Tab-separated table of C-alpha atoms in Angstrom:
chain	number	residue	atom	x	y	z
R	1	UNK	CA	-24.587	-14.920	18.431
R	2	UNK	CA	-22.034	-17.561	19.451
R	3	UNK	CA	-18.875	-15.574	18.742
R	4	UNK	CA	-17.763	-12.109	19.849
R	5	UNK	CA	-15.838	-9.686	17.645
R	6	UNK	CA	-13.683	-8.602	20.583
R	7	UNK	CA	-13.252	-9.456	24.250
R	8	UNK	CA	-12.413	-7.506	27.389
R	9	UNK	CA	-10.885	-9.109	30.466
R	10	UNK	CA	-10.520	-6.996	33.597
R	11	UNK	CA	-13.855	-5.430	34.429
R	12	UNK	CA	-13.002	-2.662	36.861
R	13	UNK	CA	-14.408	0.733	35.915
R	14	UNK	CA	-12.307	1.306	32.771
R	15	UNK	CA	-12.674	-2.228	31.451
R	16	UNK	CA	-16.391	-2.361	32.164
R	17	UNK	CA	-17.030	0.961	30.440
R	18	UNK	CA	-14.922	0.023	27.430
R	19	UNK	CA	-16.902	-3.213	27.062
R	20	UNK	CA	-20.161	-1.263	27.301
R	21	UNK	CA	-18.931	1.205	24.685
R	22	UNK	CA	-18.183	-1.660	22.289
R	23	UNK	CA	-21.582	-3.254	22.925
R	24	UNK	CA	-23.398	0.051	22.472
R	25	UNK	CA	-21.795	0.344	19.038
R	26	UNK	CA	-23.226	-2.997	18.011
R	27	UNK	CA	-20.131	-5.125	18.516
R	28	UNK	CA	-20.736	-8.437	20.303
R	29	UNK	CA	-18.193	-8.406	23.117
R	30	UNK	CA	-16.930	-11.239	25.299
R	31	UNK	CA	-16.409	-10.259	28.931
R	32	UNK	CA	-14.326	-11.929	31.609
R	33	UNK	CA	-12.971	-11.089	35.025
R	34	UNK	CA	-10.799	-12.985	37.481
R	35	UNK	CA	-13.707	-12.874	39.914
R	36	UNK	CA	-16.802	-13.915	37.990
R	37	UNK	CA	-19.102	-11.798	40.189
R	38	UNK	CA	-18.038	-8.700	38.259
R	39	UNK	CA	-18.811	-10.386	34.960
R	40	UNK	CA	-22.259	-11.381	36.178
R	41	UNK	CA	-22.942	-7.891	37.554
R	42	UNK	CA	-21.990	-6.254	34.246
R	43	UNK	CA	-24.354	-8.438	32.240
R	44	UNK	CA	-27.195	-8.088	34.733
R	45	UNK	CA	-26.950	-4.294	34.931
R	46	UNK	CA	-26.031	-3.396	31.365
R	47	UNK	CA	-27.015	-6.406	29.265
R	48	UNK	CA	-29.714	-4.357	27.575
R	49	UNK	CA	-27.064	-2.104	25.987
R	50	UNK	CA	-25.850	-4.727	23.524
R	51	UNK	CA	-24.586	-8.261	23.119
R	52	UNK	CA	-22.333	-9.517	25.898
R	53	UNK	CA	-20.902	-13.035	25.971
R	54	UNK	CA	-19.870	-13.701	29.591
R	55	UNK	CA	-17.190	-16.268	30.329
R	56	UNK	CA	-16.112	-17.680	33.672
R	57	UNK	CA	-12.816	-19.201	32.544
R	58	UNK	CA	-9.944	-18.006	30.334
R	59	UNK	CA	-10.503	-20.968	27.999
R	60	UNK	CA	-14.193	-20.179	27.686
R	61	UNK	CA	-13.404	-16.521	27.081
R	62	UNK	CA	-10.954	-17.278	24.265
R	63	UNK	CA	-13.294	-19.846	22.732
R	64	UNK	CA	-16.037	-17.214	22.459
R	65	UNK	CA	-13.916	-14.937	20.220
R	66	UNK	CA	-13.991	-15.000	16.434
R	67	UNK	CA	-10.706	-15.249	14.542
R	68	UNK	CA	-8.444	-13.403	14.531
R	69	UNK	CA	-9.089	-13.166	18.232
R	70	UNK	CA	-8.942	-9.654	19.684
R	71	UNK	CA	-8.386	-9.818	23.428
R	72	UNK	CA	-8.255	-6.556	25.403
R	73	UNK	CA	-6.739	-6.685	28.879
R	74	UNK	CA	-7.638	-3.899	31.312
R	75	UNK	CA	-5.647	-4.630	34.463
R	76	UNK	CA	-3.018	-2.834	36.534
R	77	UNK	CA	0.287	-2.147	34.816
R	78	UNK	CA	3.350	-4.148	35.690
R	79	UNK	CA	3.336	-7.679	37.092
R	80	UNK	CA	-0.486	-8.077	36.884
R	81	UNK	CA	-0.336	-7.402	33.135
R	82	UNK	CA	2.443	-9.961	32.660
R	83	UNK	CA	0.452	-12.504	34.663
R	84	UNK	CA	-2.661	-12.063	32.506
R	85	UNK	CA	-0.613	-12.304	29.304
R	86	UNK	CA	0.968	-15.549	30.437
R	87	UNK	CA	-2.459	-16.886	31.363
R	88	UNK	CA	-4.023	-16.200	27.978
R	89	UNK	CA	-1.167	-16.468	25.463
R	90	UNK	CA	-1.010	-20.300	25.536
R	91	UNK	CA	-4.706	-20.359	24.583
R	92	UNK	CA	-4.192	-18.238	21.457
R	93	UNK	CA	-3.041	-19.082	17.951
R	94	UNK	CA	-0.800	-17.312	15.430
R	95	UNK	CA	-2.526	-14.221	14.068
R	96	UNK	CA	-4.479	-13.554	17.272
R	97	UNK	CA	-3.814	-10.397	19.246
R	98	UNK	CA	-3.590	-9.186	22.809
R	99	UNK	CA	-4.348	-5.515	23.392
R	100	UNK	CA	-3.079	-3.854	26.568
R	101	UNK	CA	-5.297	-0.853	27.267
R	102	UNK	CA	-3.640	0.076	30.557
R	103	UNK	CA	-1.001	2.694	31.361
R	104	UNK	CA	1.986	0.418	30.787
R	105	UNK	CA	5.526	1.709	30.482
R	106	UNK	CA	6.426	1.677	26.800
R	107	UNK	CA	9.616	-0.316	27.504
R	108	UNK	CA	7.481	-3.110	28.977
R	109	UNK	CA	5.267	-2.960	25.897
R	110	UNK	CA	8.287	-3.314	23.623
R	111	UNK	CA	9.452	-6.335	25.614
R	112	UNK	CA	6.026	-7.983	25.535
R	113	UNK	CA	5.538	-7.278	21.846
R	114	UNK	CA	8.882	-8.869	20.947
R	115	UNK	CA	8.192	-11.935	23.079
R	116	UNK	CA	4.700	-12.543	21.719
R	117	UNK	CA	5.796	-11.871	18.145
R	118	UNK	CA	8.050	-14.944	18.419
R	119	UNK	CA	4.915	-16.958	19.186
R	120	UNK	CA	3.031	-15.483	16.231
R	121	UNK	CA	0.771	-13.382	18.455
R	122	UNK	CA	0.288	-9.677	17.852
R	123	UNK	CA	0.663	-7.467	20.895
R	124	UNK	CA	-0.846	-3.986	20.816
R	125	UNK	CA	-0.068	-1.397	23.468
R	126	UNK	CA	-3.001	0.984	23.236
R	127	UNK	CA	-3.003	4.229	25.158
R	128	UNK	CA	-6.567	5.121	26.140
R	129	UNK	CA	-7.296	8.600	27.463
R	130	UNK	CA	-10.472	10.120	28.793
R	131	UNK	CA	-10.975	8.377	32.112
R	132	UNK	CA	-14.037	6.294	32.872
R	133	UNK	CA	-16.390	8.673	31.049
R	134	UNK	CA	-14.207	8.642	27.962
R	135	UNK	CA	-14.034	4.848	27.985
R	136	UNK	CA	-17.827	4.759	27.941
R	137	UNK	CA	-18.712	7.631	25.627
R	138	UNK	CA	-15.657	7.819	23.352
R	139	UNK	CA	-11.994	8.049	24.351
R	140	UNK	CA	-8.906	9.110	22.482
R	141	UNK	CA	-7.098	5.902	21.557
R	142	UNK	CA	-3.398	5.588	20.716
R	143	UNK	CA	-2.692	2.012	19.534
R	144	UNK	CA	0.780	0.813	18.676
R	145	UNK	CA	1.785	-2.591	17.315
R	146	UNK	CA	2.060	-3.957	13.809
R	147	UNK	CA	0.255	-2.489	10.820
R	148	UNK	CA	-1.312	-5.926	10.279
R	149	UNK	CA	-2.856	-5.902	13.759
R	150	UNK	CA	-4.301	-2.440	13.159
R	151	UNK	CA	-6.035	-3.650	9.999
R	152	UNK	CA	-8.072	-6.068	12.120
R	153	UNK	CA	-8.370	-3.950	15.258
R	154	UNK	CA	-8.392	-0.367	14.006
R	155	UNK	CA	-11.951	-0.232	12.637
R	156	UNK	CA	-13.347	-1.326	16.005
R	157	UNK	CA	-11.283	1.198	17.954
R	158	UNK	CA	-12.058	4.019	15.544
R	159	UNK	CA	-15.763	3.194	15.816
R	160	UNK	CA	-15.847	3.558	19.613
R	161	UNK	CA	-13.445	6.514	19.840
R	162	UNK	CA	-14.449	10.154	20.192
R	163	UNK	CA	-15.155	11.997	16.953
R	164	UNK	CA	-14.302	15.606	16.071
R	165	UNK	CA	-15.763	16.935	12.833
R	166	UNK	CA	-16.439	13.320	11.905
R	167	UNK	CA	-12.803	12.292	12.333
R	168	UNK	CA	-12.096	9.443	14.804
R	169	UNK	CA	-9.786	10.277	17.688
R	170	UNK	CA	-7.837	7.101	17.010
R	171	UNK	CA	-4.923	6.365	14.688
R	172	UNK	CA	-2.173	3.798	14.379
R	173	UNK	CA	0.769	5.409	16.156
R	174	UNK	CA	3.601	3.075	15.168
R	175	UNK	CA	5.292	-0.253	15.930
R	176	UNK	CA	5.718	-2.017	19.295
R	177	UNK	CA	5.695	0.528	22.165
R	178	UNK	CA	4.841	3.648	20.155
R	179	UNK	CA	1.234	3.840	21.382
R	180	UNK	CA	2.107	3.665	25.049
R	181	UNK	CA	5.004	6.078	24.519
R	182	UNK	CA	2.678	8.693	23.049
R	183	UNK	CA	0.140	8.097	25.827
R	184	UNK	CA	2.938	8.612	28.380
R	185	UNK	CA	3.902	11.953	26.819
R	186	UNK	CA	0.220	12.911	26.591
R	187	UNK	CA	0.030	12.433	30.352
R	188	UNK	CA	3.211	14.443	30.872
R	189	UNK	CA	1.704	17.326	28.918
R	190	UNK	CA	-1.434	16.904	31.016
R	191	UNK	CA	0.661	17.320	34.179
R	192	UNK	CA	2.125	20.550	32.834
R	193	UNK	CA	-1.235	21.876	31.649
R	194	UNK	CA	-2.786	21.264	35.070
R	195	UNK	CA	0.139	22.870	36.882
R	196	UNK	CA	-0.085	26.007	34.732
R	197	UNK	CA	-3.816	26.249	35.399
R	198	UNK	CA	-3.178	25.824	39.131
R	199	UNK	CA	-0.578	28.607	39.064
R	200	UNK	CA	-3.049	30.855	37.247
R	201	UNK	CA	-5.575	30.228	40.012
R	202	UNK	CA	-2.956	30.882	42.696
R	203	UNK	CA	-1.969	34.211	41.159
R	204	UNK	CA	-5.561	35.363	40.741
R	205	UNK	CA	-6.345	34.290	44.312
R	206	UNK	CA	-3.347	35.672	46.148
R	207	UNK	CA	-2.081	38.474	43.895
R	208	UNK	CA	-5.374	39.818	42.547
R	209	UNK	CA	-7.286	38.863	45.731
R	210	UNK	CA	-10.186	37.254	43.863
R	211	UNK	CA	-12.465	34.680	45.491
R	212	UNK	CA	-12.731	31.140	44.076
R	213	UNK	CA	-16.194	31.978	42.740
R	214	UNK	CA	-14.833	35.072	40.990
R	215	UNK	CA	-11.951	33.074	39.567
R	216	UNK	CA	-14.440	30.482	38.304
R	217	UNK	CA	-16.063	33.225	36.244
R	218	UNK	CA	-12.658	34.236	34.875
R	219	UNK	CA	-12.045	30.671	33.773
R	220	UNK	CA	-15.492	30.451	32.197
R	221	UNK	CA	-14.651	33.534	30.175
R	222	UNK	CA	-11.324	32.031	29.139
R	223	UNK	CA	-13.144	28.896	28.047
R	224	UNK	CA	-14.948	30.874	25.355
R	225	UNK	CA	-11.664	31.864	23.696
R	226	UNK	CA	-8.368	30.365	22.631
R	227	UNK	CA	-7.947	28.510	25.950
R	228	UNK	CA	-11.169	26.560	25.447
R	229	UNK	CA	-10.507	23.052	26.745
R	230	UNK	CA	-11.793	20.307	28.983
R	231	UNK	CA	-9.340	21.224	31.756
R	232	UNK	CA	-10.330	24.899	31.759
R	233	UNK	CA	-14.004	23.873	31.792
R	234	UNK	CA	-13.694	21.563	34.800
R	235	UNK	CA	-11.466	24.078	36.617
R	236	UNK	CA	-14.341	26.571	36.559
R	237	UNK	CA	-16.687	23.889	37.909
R	238	UNK	CA	-14.336	22.926	40.747
R	239	UNK	CA	-13.735	26.562	41.751
R	240	UNK	CA	-17.456	27.377	41.716
R	241	UNK	CA	-18.344	24.400	43.912
R	242	UNK	CA	-19.238	24.979	47.586
R	243	UNK	CA	-18.582	22.364	50.256
R	244	UNK	CA	-21.932	21.145	51.598
R	245	UNK	CA	-20.577	20.468	55.094
R	246	UNK	CA	-18.767	23.723	55.851
R	247	UNK	CA	-20.234	26.143	53.335
R	248	UNK	CA	-16.702	27.091	52.335
R	249	UNK	CA	-15.330	27.024	48.793
R	250	UNK	CA	-14.638	23.399	47.919
R	251	UNK	CA	-11.050	24.179	46.901
R	252	UNK	CA	-10.363	25.421	50.451
R	253	UNK	CA	-11.352	22.147	52.132
R	254	UNK	CA	-9.263	19.905	49.867
R	255	UNK	CA	-5.846	18.986	51.279
R	256	UNK	CA	-3.200	20.712	49.157
R	257	UNK	CA	-1.267	17.549	48.313
R	258	UNK	CA	-1.536	16.428	44.674
R	259	UNK	CA	-0.960	12.762	43.972
R	260	UNK	CA	0.431	11.089	40.860
R	261	UNK	CA	0.418	7.625	39.315
R	262	UNK	CA	3.781	7.740	37.566
R	263	UNK	CA	3.267	8.570	33.884
R	264	UNK	CA	4.437	12.158	34.339
R	265	UNK	CA	7.551	10.920	36.100
R	266	UNK	CA	8.158	8.402	33.280
R	267	UNK	CA	7.886	11.224	30.747
R	268	UNK	CA	10.639	13.173	32.507
R	269	UNK	CA	12.858	10.116	33.038
R	270	UNK	CA	12.539	9.152	29.385
R	271	UNK	CA	13.239	12.717	28.269
R	272	UNK	CA	16.461	12.632	30.279
R	273	UNK	CA	17.437	9.383	28.546
R	274	UNK	CA	16.695	10.949	25.153
R	275	UNK	CA	18.438	14.226	26.031
R	276	UNK	CA	15.266	16.244	25.451
R	277	UNK	CA	14.594	19.319	27.654
R	278	UNK	CA	11.074	19.103	29.099
R	279	UNK	CA	11.442	21.513	32.005
R	280	UNK	CA	7.761	22.451	32.067
R	281	UNK	CA	6.684	18.844	32.503
R	282	UNK	CA	9.459	18.220	35.032
R	283	UNK	CA	8.435	21.230	37.130
R	284	UNK	CA	4.838	19.992	37.145
R	285	UNK	CA	5.996	16.603	38.443
R	286	UNK	CA	8.215	18.249	41.059
R	287	UNK	CA	5.409	20.612	42.112
R	288	UNK	CA	3.262	17.609	42.981
R	289	UNK	CA	6.218	16.096	44.802
R	290	UNK	CA	6.763	19.274	46.855
R	291	UNK	CA	3.083	19.384	47.747
R	292	UNK	CA	3.291	15.888	49.190
R	293	UNK	CA	6.247	16.580	51.508
R	294	UNK	CA	4.089	17.770	54.388
R	295	UNK	CA	6.789	17.581	57.071
R	296	UNK	CA	9.248	19.560	54.960
R	297	UNK	CA	6.642	22.214	54.247
R	298	UNK	CA	5.598	22.429	57.913
R	299	UNK	CA	9.222	22.947	58.946
R	300	UNK	CA	9.597	25.751	56.408
R	301	UNK	CA	6.486	27.828	57.146
R	302	UNK	CA	8.412	30.587	58.937
R	303	UNK	CA	11.089	31.126	56.294
R	304	UNK	CA	11.310	34.835	55.455
R	305	UNK	CA	9.573	36.121	52.337
R	306	UNK	CA	8.110	39.315	50.891
R	307	UNK	CA	4.753	40.724	51.978
R	308	UNK	CA	1.868	39.841	49.710
R	309	UNK	CA	0.120	42.939	48.542
R	310	UNK	CA	-2.843	43.067	46.218
R	311	UNK	CA	-2.185	43.788	42.562
R	312	UNK	CA	-4.583	46.625	41.825
R	313	UNK	CA	-4.213	46.500	38.036
R	314	UNK	CA	-7.619	45.460	36.601
R	315	UNK	CA	-5.875	43.983	33.557
R	316	UNK	CA	-3.903	41.489	35.642
R	317	UNK	CA	-6.282	38.629	34.799
R	318	UNK	CA	-5.711	39.318	31.104
R	319	UNK	CA	-1.954	39.203	31.707
R	320	UNK	CA	-2.310	35.836	33.446
R	321	UNK	CA	-4.335	34.539	30.491
R	322	UNK	CA	-1.513	35.508	28.151
R	323	UNK	CA	1.095	33.927	30.416
R	324	UNK	CA	-0.980	30.758	30.591
R	325	UNK	CA	-1.374	30.557	26.823
R	326	UNK	CA	2.322	31.174	26.131
R	327	UNK	CA	3.393	28.650	28.770
R	328	UNK	CA	0.912	26.139	27.362
R	329	UNK	CA	2.517	26.483	23.935
R	330	UNK	CA	5.887	25.729	25.515
R	331	UNK	CA	4.520	22.644	27.316
R	332	UNK	CA	3.149	21.191	24.094
R	333	UNK	CA	6.283	22.136	22.170
R	334	UNK	CA	8.350	20.201	24.712
R	335	UNK	CA	5.999	17.212	24.608
R	336	UNK	CA	6.002	16.998	20.815
R	337	UNK	CA	9.788	17.387	20.805
R	338	UNK	CA	9.988	14.310	23.025
R	339	UNK	CA	7.629	12.393	20.732
R	340	UNK	CA	9.802	13.271	17.738
R	341	UNK	CA	12.957	12.240	19.599
R	342	UNK	CA	11.422	8.944	20.725
R	343	UNK	CA	10.192	8.265	17.216
R	344	UNK	CA	13.692	8.788	15.823
R	345	UNK	CA	15.364	6.738	18.564
R	346	UNK	CA	13.103	3.710	18.153
R	347	UNK	CA	12.302	3.948	14.444
R	348	UNK	CA	8.578	4.509	14.920
R	349	UNK	CA	7.912	7.195	12.267
R	350	UNK	CA	5.215	8.856	14.386
R	351	UNK	CA	3.056	11.440	12.624
R	352	UNK	CA	2.943	14.407	15.022
R	353	UNK	CA	0.017	15.989	13.189
R	354	UNK	CA	-1.991	12.782	13.567
R	355	UNK	CA	-1.323	12.802	17.300
R	356	UNK	CA	-2.644	16.359	17.588
R	357	UNK	CA	-5.680	15.256	15.589
R	358	UNK	CA	-6.586	12.323	17.846
R	359	UNK	CA	-6.081	14.417	20.986
R	360	UNK	CA	-8.766	16.907	19.942
R	361	UNK	CA	-11.551	14.843	21.515
R	362	UNK	CA	-12.073	12.205	24.175
R	363	UNK	CA	-8.834	12.755	26.082
R	364	UNK	CA	-8.110	14.878	29.142
R	365	UNK	CA	-6.098	17.504	27.238
R	366	UNK	CA	-8.680	17.925	24.487
R	367	UNK	CA	-8.783	21.572	23.459
R	368	UNK	CA	-9.413	24.019	20.640
R	369	UNK	CA	-5.683	24.683	20.801
R	370	UNK	CA	-4.922	21.275	19.229
R	371	UNK	CA	-6.449	22.349	15.936
R	372	UNK	CA	-3.685	24.935	15.699
R	373	UNK	CA	-1.053	22.273	16.411
R	374	UNK	CA	-2.524	20.032	13.726
R	375	UNK	CA	-2.366	22.950	11.287
R	376	UNK	CA	1.262	23.647	12.227
R	377	UNK	CA	2.349	20.099	11.407
R	378	UNK	CA	0.227	20.077	8.252
R	379	UNK	CA	2.161	23.154	7.095
R	380	UNK	CA	5.525	21.644	8.048
R	381	UNK	CA	5.611	18.008	9.260
R	382	UNK	CA	9.282	18.423	10.174
R	383	UNK	CA	9.038	21.657	12.128
R	384	UNK	CA	11.754	21.528	14.821
R	385	UNK	CA	9.521	23.121	17.460
R	386	UNK	CA	5.995	24.481	17.604
R	387	UNK	CA	7.480	27.762	18.807
R	388	UNK	CA	8.797	28.491	15.305
R	389	UNK	CA	5.395	28.003	13.664
R	390	UNK	CA	4.171	31.392	12.442
R	391	UNK	CA	0.916	31.291	14.428
R	392	UNK	CA	2.496	30.250	17.701
R	393	UNK	CA	5.525	32.504	17.261
R	394	UNK	CA	3.224	35.464	16.789
R	395	UNK	CA	1.049	34.456	19.766
R	396	UNK	CA	4.044	34.115	22.093
R	397	UNK	CA	5.533	37.356	20.819
R	398	UNK	CA	2.281	39.122	21.610
R	399	UNK	CA	2.084	37.500	25.053
R	400	UNK	CA	5.678	37.796	26.183
R	401	UNK	CA	5.394	41.226	27.808
R	402	UNK	CA	2.488	40.117	30.000
R	403	UNK	CA	4.189	36.751	30.570
R	404	UNK	CA	7.322	38.422	31.900
R	405	UNK	CA	5.270	40.764	34.083
R	406	UNK	CA	3.349	37.846	35.581
R	407	UNK	CA	6.530	35.902	36.353
R	408	UNK	CA	8.074	39.025	37.877
R	409	UNK	CA	4.944	39.670	39.954
R	410	UNK	CA	4.981	36.093	41.244
R	411	UNK	CA	8.640	36.429	42.254
R	412	UNK	CA	8.074	39.847	43.845
R	413	UNK	CA	5.144	38.597	45.943
R	414	UNK	CA	6.666	35.213	46.795
R	415	UNK	CA	3.995	33.196	44.985
R	416	UNK	CA	5.505	30.008	43.535
R	417	UNK	CA	5.053	29.809	39.767
R	418	UNK	CA	7.582	27.190	38.615
R	419	UNK	CA	5.586	26.292	35.518
R	420	UNK	CA	5.353	29.853	34.227
R	421	UNK	CA	8.933	30.724	35.039
R	422	UNK	CA	10.561	27.583	33.637
R	423	UNK	CA	8.506	27.892	30.450
R	424	UNK	CA	9.742	31.447	30.021
R	425	UNK	CA	13.333	30.381	30.718
R	426	UNK	CA	13.026	27.644	28.073
R	427	UNK	CA	11.697	30.156	25.553
R	428	UNK	CA	14.517	32.576	26.288
R	429	UNK	CA	17.073	29.757	26.115
R	430	UNK	CA	15.943	28.814	22.610
R	431	UNK	CA	16.040	32.388	21.358
R	432	UNK	CA	19.405	33.280	22.955
R	433	UNK	CA	22.294	33.995	20.595
R	434	UNK	CA	24.774	32.647	23.163
R	435	UNK	CA	24.192	30.492	26.228
R	436	UNK	CA	26.444	30.277	29.306
R	437	UNK	CA	27.001	26.635	28.346
R	438	UNK	CA	30.319	27.858	26.899
R	439	UNK	CA	31.505	28.605	30.432
R	440	UNK	CA	30.165	25.280	31.698
R	441	UNK	CA	32.112	23.419	29.029
R	442	UNK	CA	35.232	25.414	29.904
R	443	UNK	CA	34.845	24.368	33.534
R	444	UNK	CA	34.433	20.735	32.490
R	445	UNK	CA	37.618	20.925	30.478
R	446	UNK	CA	39.476	22.499	33.426
R	447	UNK	CA	38.609	19.896	36.064
R	448	UNK	CA	38.103	16.805	33.918
R	449	UNK	CA	39.813	17.347	30.562
R	450	UNK	CA	36.452	16.794	28.894
R	451	UNK	CA	37.519	18.918	25.896
R	452	UNK	CA	35.570	21.567	24.029
R	453	UNK	CA	34.830	22.675	20.488
R	454	UNK	CA	35.496	26.128	19.077
R	455	UNK	CA	33.268	28.515	17.154
R	456	UNK	CA	35.986	29.352	14.597
R	457	UNK	CA	37.189	25.917	13.441
R	458	UNK	CA	36.311	22.225	13.538
R	459	UNK	CA	37.700	19.644	15.937
R	460	UNK	CA	37.881	19.060	19.682
R	461	UNK	CA	40.429	20.745	21.932
R	462	UNK	CA	41.833	20.741	25.455
R	463	UNK	CA	43.670	23.488	27.319
R	464	UNK	CA	46.571	22.415	29.537
R	465	UNK	CA	45.162	24.161	32.595
R	466	UNK	CA	47.691	22.680	35.015
R	467	UNK	CA	50.655	23.493	32.771
R	468	UNK	CA	51.454	26.326	30.407
R	469	UNK	CA	47.772	26.611	29.258
R	470	UNK	CA	48.544	25.794	25.692
R	471	UNK	CA	45.640	24.521	23.612
R	472	UNK	CA	46.128	21.059	22.138
R	473	UNK	CA	44.106	18.879	19.809
R	474	UNK	CA	42.012	16.391	21.734
C-alpha cells in the first residue's frame, strides 16, 4: 500500500488513538509528528493493528495521501493550529482538505475555513468527544465544513465513530464553524451536568450524612433508571474508590479545586453575545472558578452560617434524584437553545435532533436521556424549548415539588447548590406570567431615557421623569 486514505499529524494521546482507530477499521493511515520519535514509537508499538504509513517530513506526509487528501491535525488550539495549517496548506491542491480535530474556538474555525476556501482547500472543524478512550474505541464526532468535504470524509468518520443501535454517532453539522460550535456547547452542557452531579453528592454527604461508599451505591441505583449515563456511572466508581496511601475515601484526598480548559467559558461568552440565557452552564463555570480561589475561600471560612443538621427523611435521596433530573432537563434545554440561536445567527441550519442522536454514544455526556431529546425534536423540530415537550414537561411537573424542597434544604443548611437553584429560577422565569423586568425597564427609562413599550398598544415611549411626567412617543 503506497497511499493512505487519511493522515493524522500530531501524535499525542488523542491523535495517536485516532490514528489507531482508523487503522483498526482497515483504513491505511499516514502518520506524522513534529518530533519523529513519536511517529516511530506509534508504528513500533501498534503497527500490528493495521496499515500505518509513517512520514518524517510534511512533504512526505502529504505525498503519502491519496486524492482528495484528507489531513487531520491534532494539535493544541490557537497559534499551534495556525502554524500547522500554514505549514501544510502550501503542499496541498484544490479539493484537498484539512480537518482540525482539536477544541478550537468556532470563530477561529470560521476564519480558517474562509481563508482556505479562497485557496480551494476544504477546512473541516470537527468536534471530537470521548477523550482518549473514545478516540480509540469510537468517539462522537461533530464535523462542520462544506457538504462536498463531508461526502469524501464522512464515511471514514462514521466508520470509526461510536454506534448506538447501529447508527453512527457522527453527522454533518453544518458549514464552516458549526461543528466546533456544537462541540463547544456540548462541553458547556457537560460542565453543567457535572456540577449538578457534584451538588447531588454534596447534599447526600452533608445533608443526609451518607458516606462516599453509600453515595456510590445511590448513584449505581440511579444509573439503572432514567439518569443512566456515563457521568453517573463514573461518579459511582470515583466515590467507591479508596485511597491506597491513607485508606480514606479517594474523594476526600483530592484537592477541592476543579480546573477547566475554556470551552465552558466560551459557551457562556458566546451565549451572552447571542442573548441566550444559559444560567445553568454559567453557574457551573463560576463554581469551578470559586473553587480555584483558594485565598478568597480561606479568608471566608469564618463567615456566619446556619448549623448543618442531618436530614432524617429517608426519601431525601429520591428527592435529590428528582431535582437532578429536572435540573438536567434545564441544562440541556439551555444548551439546545444556544445551538438553535447560533444556527440562526450564522445560517448553519443545524438539526437539533441529529445532535441528540450523535451524542448518545462515544461522548462524555452520553446518556439514555438523549433518546428522549431525539424523540422530542422528531415530534417537533422547531420546539422552542425542551421544557415544553410533553414528556419533559410532565417529568419536571412531577419533580418540581421535590426540586423546590431540595433547593430550600440546601439554602436552610448553607450547602451551596447554585446549579439546582439557578435551574429552578430559570424554569420559574419561563413559566411566569409577569417578570420584574417591567420595573427594570422603567428604571432604565428614568435614568437614561432608554424608553419602554406598553402592554396595551404598539410603539416605544418615554416618560418625562424630570419634568411634568407626561408620556411622549419615543
